[in-house]
Short mmCIF file of C-alpha atoms and ligand atoms in Angstrom, two decimals:
data_model
loop_
_atom_site.label_atom_id
_atom_site.label_comp_id
_atom_site.label_asym_id
_atom_site.label_seq_id
_atom_site.Cartn_x
_atom_site.Cartn_y
_atom_site.Cartn_z
CA MET A 1 124.55 107.73 131.60
CA THR A 2 127.70 109.46 132.78
CA SER A 3 127.40 113.01 134.10
CA VAL A 4 128.93 114.30 130.86
CA ALA A 5 126.21 112.51 128.91
CA THR A 6 123.57 113.88 131.31
CA ASN A 7 124.76 117.42 130.65
CA LYS A 8 124.80 116.78 126.93
CA ALA A 9 121.31 115.28 127.08
CA ASP A 10 120.06 118.42 128.86
CA TRP A 11 121.70 120.53 126.16
CA ALA A 12 120.13 118.42 123.38
CA LEU A 13 116.71 118.68 125.00
CA THR A 14 116.97 122.48 125.26
CA GLU A 15 118.09 122.74 121.61
CA LEU A 16 115.28 120.51 120.32
CA ALA A 17 112.59 122.17 122.43
CA ALA A 18 113.67 125.68 121.38
CA ALA A 19 113.86 124.74 117.67
CA GLY A 20 110.33 123.31 117.81
CA ARG A 21 108.94 126.28 119.72
CA GLU A 22 110.61 128.84 117.47
CA ARG A 23 110.04 126.84 114.27
CA ARG A 24 113.63 126.96 113.19
CA GLU A 25 116.10 124.43 111.82
CA ILE A 26 119.16 123.33 113.75
CA GLU A 27 122.24 121.30 112.86
CA PRO A 28 122.17 117.59 113.79
CA LEU A 29 123.01 116.96 117.46
CA THR A 30 125.68 114.47 116.42
CA ASP A 31 127.65 117.21 114.62
CA THR A 32 128.73 118.29 118.12
CA TRP A 33 127.89 115.08 120.01
CA PRO A 34 128.98 112.14 117.81
CA GLU A 35 128.85 109.71 120.75
CA LEU A 36 125.08 110.12 121.20
CA ASP A 37 123.86 106.52 121.50
CA GLU A 38 120.50 104.94 120.84
CA MET A 39 119.43 104.43 124.47
CA THR A 40 120.26 108.05 125.33
CA ALA A 41 118.47 109.26 122.19
CA TYR A 42 115.26 107.40 123.16
CA ALA A 43 115.55 108.84 126.69
CA ILE A 44 115.81 112.37 125.21
CA GLN A 45 112.82 111.66 122.96
CA LYS A 46 110.69 110.66 125.94
CA ARG A 47 111.67 113.72 127.96
CA LEU A 48 111.00 115.96 124.94
CA VAL A 49 107.47 114.62 124.49
CA VAL A 50 106.56 114.27 128.17
CA GLY A 51 107.89 117.81 128.76
CA HIS A 52 105.08 119.12 126.58
CA VAL A 53 102.28 117.44 128.49
CA LYS A 54 100.04 120.21 129.80
CA ASP A 55 96.65 118.52 129.82
CA GLU A 56 94.84 115.37 128.71
CA SER A 57 95.06 116.32 125.00
CA SER A 58 98.85 116.61 125.00
CA ARG A 59 99.36 113.15 126.46
CA ILE A 60 100.93 110.30 124.49
CA SER A 61 98.15 108.81 122.34
CA GLY A 62 100.02 106.17 120.37
CA ILE A 63 103.28 105.11 118.79
CA LYS A 64 104.71 105.58 115.32
CA LEU A 65 107.20 103.56 113.40
CA GLY A 66 109.64 105.27 111.08
CA LEU A 67 112.01 104.15 108.35
CA THR A 68 110.21 100.83 107.96
CA SER A 69 110.18 100.98 104.15
CA VAL A 70 113.09 100.71 101.74
CA ALA A 71 111.83 103.94 100.08
CA LYS A 72 112.19 105.88 103.34
CA GLN A 73 115.44 104.24 104.41
CA LYS A 74 116.97 105.24 101.07
CA GLN A 75 115.48 108.73 101.15
CA MET A 76 116.85 109.42 104.64
CA SER A 77 120.06 107.31 104.36
CA VAL A 78 119.27 105.49 107.61
CA GLY A 79 119.09 101.71 107.40
CA GLU A 80 116.95 100.65 110.36
CA PRO A 81 113.51 101.30 111.81
CA ILE A 82 112.86 103.70 114.67
CA TYR A 83 109.86 104.54 116.83
CA GLY A 84 108.42 107.79 118.12
CA LEU A 85 105.57 108.96 120.30
CA LEU A 86 102.22 110.29 119.05
CA VAL A 87 100.51 113.08 120.94
CA GLY A 88 96.72 113.55 120.93
CA SER A 89 96.80 117.30 120.31
CA ARG A 90 98.92 116.79 117.17
CA MET A 91 96.25 114.67 115.51
CA ILE A 92 94.32 116.33 112.71
CA ASP A 93 90.68 115.22 112.53
CA GLU A 94 89.40 114.12 109.13
CA GLY A 95 88.31 117.23 107.22
CA GLU A 96 90.32 119.64 109.35
CA PRO A 97 93.03 121.57 107.42
CA LEU A 98 96.75 121.50 108.18
CA GLN A 99 98.20 124.90 109.13
CA ILE A 100 101.54 124.95 107.31
CA ALA A 101 102.70 128.10 109.13
CA SER A 102 102.71 126.18 112.42
CA LEU A 103 105.57 124.00 111.12
CA ILE A 104 109.17 124.36 109.86
CA HIS A 105 109.41 122.50 106.52
CA PRO A 106 106.69 119.82 106.59
CA LYS A 107 106.40 116.77 104.36
CA ALA A 108 103.48 114.36 104.02
CA GLU A 109 103.70 110.58 103.78
CA PRO A 110 101.09 107.81 103.42
CA GLU A 111 100.81 105.21 106.15
CA ILE A 112 98.66 102.40 107.49
CA ALA A 113 97.51 102.94 111.09
CA ILE A 114 96.49 99.99 113.20
CA VAL A 115 94.91 99.53 116.63
CA THR A 116 96.08 96.55 118.65
CA SER A 117 93.50 94.15 120.08
CA ALA A 118 95.87 92.30 122.41
CA ALA A 119 98.89 93.24 124.49
CA LEU A 120 102.34 92.48 123.07
CA GLN A 121 105.31 91.94 125.34
CA GLY A 122 108.76 91.39 123.86
CA PRO A 123 111.37 90.07 123.50
CA GLY A 124 110.72 87.31 121.02
CA VAL A 125 107.41 88.55 119.58
CA THR A 126 106.96 86.90 116.17
CA ALA A 127 105.23 88.26 113.06
CA ASP A 128 102.49 85.70 113.62
CA GLN A 129 101.84 86.85 117.19
CA ALA A 130 101.88 90.48 116.07
CA ARG A 131 99.48 89.76 113.18
CA LYS A 132 96.99 88.23 115.62
CA ALA A 133 97.26 91.34 117.82
CA ILE A 134 96.14 93.70 115.02
CA GLY A 135 92.51 94.61 115.71
CA SER A 136 91.85 97.05 112.90
CA ALA A 137 93.57 99.04 110.17
CA SER A 138 92.94 102.48 108.67
CA ALA A 139 94.36 104.73 105.97
CA ALA A 140 96.53 107.43 107.52
CA MET A 141 99.05 110.16 106.73
CA GLU A 142 101.87 111.52 108.79
CA ILE A 143 103.21 115.06 108.53
CA ILE A 144 106.87 114.92 109.40
CA ASP A 145 108.85 118.06 110.22
CA SER A 146 112.43 117.39 111.23
CA ARG A 147 114.01 120.07 113.36
CA PHE A 148 117.23 119.38 111.47
CA LYS A 149 118.25 121.46 108.46
CA ASN A 150 117.38 119.77 105.16
CA PHE A 151 116.19 116.67 107.08
CA ARG A 152 119.86 115.71 107.48
CA PHE A 153 120.33 113.44 110.48
CA THR A 154 121.79 110.21 111.77
CA LEU A 155 119.81 107.42 113.43
CA THR A 156 120.29 108.83 116.93
CA ASP A 157 119.52 112.45 115.90
CA VAL A 158 116.18 111.48 114.43
CA ILE A 159 115.29 109.31 117.44
CA ALA A 160 115.98 112.22 119.84
CA ASP A 161 113.85 114.48 117.60
CA ASN A 162 110.88 112.16 118.20
CA THR A 163 111.39 110.76 114.68
CA SER A 164 110.29 114.04 113.01
CA ALA A 165 106.70 113.48 114.21
CA ALA A 166 104.68 116.67 113.76
CA ARG A 167 101.06 115.87 112.90
CA HIS A 168 99.10 112.80 111.91
CA THR A 169 95.69 112.13 110.51
CA ILE A 170 93.90 108.80 110.63
CA SER A 171 90.74 107.85 108.75
CA THR A 172 87.77 107.23 111.03
CA TYR A 173 86.94 104.27 108.76
CA ARG A 174 88.49 101.43 110.76
CA VAL A 175 88.50 98.06 109.03
CA PRO A 176 88.54 94.94 111.23
CA ALA A 177 91.80 93.08 110.58
CA GLU A 178 90.18 89.67 110.34
CA GLY A 179 90.51 88.43 106.76
CA LEU A 180 92.61 91.45 105.78
CA ASP A 181 96.08 90.80 104.35
CA LEU A 182 97.85 94.13 104.88
CA ARG A 183 100.75 93.03 102.66
CA THR A 184 98.71 92.99 99.47
CA LEU A 185 96.77 96.23 99.85
CA GLY A 186 97.59 98.63 97.02
CA VAL A 187 98.46 102.22 97.93
CA VAL A 188 98.10 105.34 95.76
CA PHE A 189 99.46 108.65 97.04
CA GLU A 190 98.39 111.85 95.30
CA LYS A 191 99.19 115.53 95.52
CA ASN A 192 96.82 118.02 93.91
CA GLY A 193 95.11 115.24 91.95
CA GLU A 194 98.31 113.76 90.51
CA VAL A 195 99.72 110.41 91.52
CA VAL A 196 103.13 110.97 93.13
CA SER A 197 103.83 107.41 94.24
CA THR A 198 102.36 103.94 94.61
CA ALA A 199 103.11 101.06 96.95
CA ALA A 200 101.64 98.02 98.66
CA GLY A 201 101.37 97.23 102.36
CA ALA A 202 104.34 94.87 102.00
CA ALA A 203 106.55 97.97 101.60
CA ILE A 204 106.58 97.95 105.42
CA LEU A 205 109.31 95.39 106.19
CA GLY A 206 107.58 92.86 103.94
CA ASP A 207 104.52 92.91 106.22
CA PRO A 208 103.25 95.66 108.58
CA ALA A 209 102.87 92.87 111.19
CA LEU A 210 106.67 92.58 111.19
CA GLY A 211 106.81 96.29 112.00
CA LEU A 212 104.55 95.70 114.98
CA ALA A 213 106.68 92.75 116.13
CA TRP A 214 109.83 94.88 115.75
CA LEU A 215 108.19 97.58 117.89
CA ALA A 216 107.18 95.20 120.69
CA ASN A 217 110.70 93.74 120.76
CA LYS A 218 112.34 97.18 120.67
CA LEU A 219 110.14 98.46 123.51
CA ALA A 220 111.20 95.43 125.57
CA GLU A 221 114.80 96.70 125.38
CA HIS A 222 113.51 99.77 127.28
CA GLY A 223 111.49 97.69 129.73
CA GLU A 224 108.21 98.65 128.05
CA SER A 225 105.38 96.78 126.35
CA LEU A 226 102.45 97.51 124.07
CA PRO A 227 99.04 97.42 125.73
CA ALA A 228 95.89 96.33 123.85
CA GLY A 229 94.17 99.29 122.23
CA THR A 230 97.40 101.05 121.19
CA VAL A 231 97.26 103.13 118.02
CA VAL A 232 100.36 102.40 115.89
CA MET A 233 101.29 104.27 112.71
CA THR A 234 103.31 101.65 110.84
CA GLY A 235 105.58 104.00 108.85
CA ALA A 236 105.66 105.65 105.46
CA LEU A 237 104.89 103.36 102.53
CA THR A 238 106.60 105.70 100.03
CA ASP A 239 108.89 108.75 100.01
CA ALA A 240 107.62 111.80 101.87
CA ILE A 241 106.73 114.86 99.76
CA ALA A 242 107.05 118.55 100.60
CA ILE A 243 103.75 120.38 101.07
CA ALA A 244 102.77 124.05 100.94
CA PRO A 245 99.61 126.09 101.53
CA GLY A 246 97.00 125.27 98.87
CA ASP A 247 98.15 121.67 98.42
CA VAL A 248 95.82 118.72 98.92
CA VAL A 249 97.41 115.34 99.61
CA ARG A 250 95.44 112.15 99.46
CA VAL A 251 96.09 108.50 100.19
CA THR A 252 93.93 105.68 98.90
CA ILE A 253 94.49 102.16 100.20
CA ALA A 254 92.62 99.14 98.87
CA GLN A 255 89.89 98.09 101.32
CA LEU A 256 90.80 100.90 103.74
CA GLY A 257 89.47 103.76 101.61
CA THR A 258 90.63 107.33 101.00
CA LEU A 259 91.90 110.04 103.31
CA ALA A 260 92.64 113.60 102.15
CA LEU A 261 94.33 116.53 103.84
CA ARG A 262 94.11 120.15 102.77
CA CYS A 263 97.03 122.45 103.57
CA VAL A 264 96.37 126.13 104.34
C1 OOG B 1 112.06 110.39 109.93
C2 OOG B 1 110.70 109.84 110.23
C3 OOG B 1 110.34 108.70 109.32
C4 OOG B 1 108.47 107.22 108.51
O1 OOG B 1 107.26 106.99 108.47
O2 OOG B 1 109.29 106.58 107.84
C5 OOG B 1 108.92 108.32 109.39
C6 OOG B 1 112.08 111.33 108.75
O3 OOG B 1 111.99 110.85 107.62
O4 OOG B 1 112.21 112.55 108.95
O5 OOG B 1 108.09 108.87 110.07
MG1 MG B 2 106.05 108.46 109.30
#
C-alpha cells in the first residue's frame, strides 16, 4: 500500500467503526475513494474486526461467505462471492431474541452453516476436496446490517464493511455430512408464518462445497488457510428480508431441521 492508500485506509476504518458504534448509515467508501482495491478492502475488514477484540467472546469464531447465490448477487448488484469474519459475541443462541434497536437497518437471510473436519489449504482446492472436508451441516440465519445507506455498495465497499455481518444464529442440531447431499436439500424461509422464499442447497454456487473451495482458494491469496473445525456460513440461499420488532423469521432445511428467530 502506498502512504496515500494507508491514510485512506485509516480514514475508512474510522468511518466504518464510527458508523457501527453510532448505528448510522454512511455513503459508500468508493464514492470518495474509487480506487479502493480488493486486497486493501480485506485488510481494512481484518483491522475493523480485530480492533473490536476485547476478550475471548469478541474473537473471530468463524468465516462467512457472501453473495454466493444468484439471488443475492442480483439483489446487491455484485457479481462475485466475498468472505467476512464471524465474531463469537455476535452469535445469537437458539431461542434468544434479536434486539433490533442494536442495529441500523437489519435484514435476515437463510443459510447453511458447516463445520470443517479437515484443514483446507489453497490454491487449487477442488469441490471434491472441499466436500470431503465438510464435517457437519446445520440450518442457520444471518442478520446482515450494512453500514451503507440503502445497502448500496460496490464489491470493495462491502468487503471493507466485513460483508455486512451483524449477527448470526446456528441451529445446535448438527447433522454429520456423511451421506448428505447439500445440493438437493430444500429450503423454506418464512416471516411471521408466511413463506417468503424457497431454494435448494444448490443455490450456493451449484454446491455449497464449491463455496468452501472458493473460500480456501481466496484465503490462499492472503497467505491464509482454513483449519479443521472452522465454522463457515456458506451464504444466503435467497434474498434477504427486512425485519422489525415483533417479527419471527424461520428457516427450514430438509434433513437439517428448523431454526426460528424472534425480533424484539
Ligand atoms: C452483503 C452480504 C451478503 C450473503 O450471505 O450473501 C451475505 C449484503 O448483502 O449486504 O452475507
Ligand atoms: Mg449472509
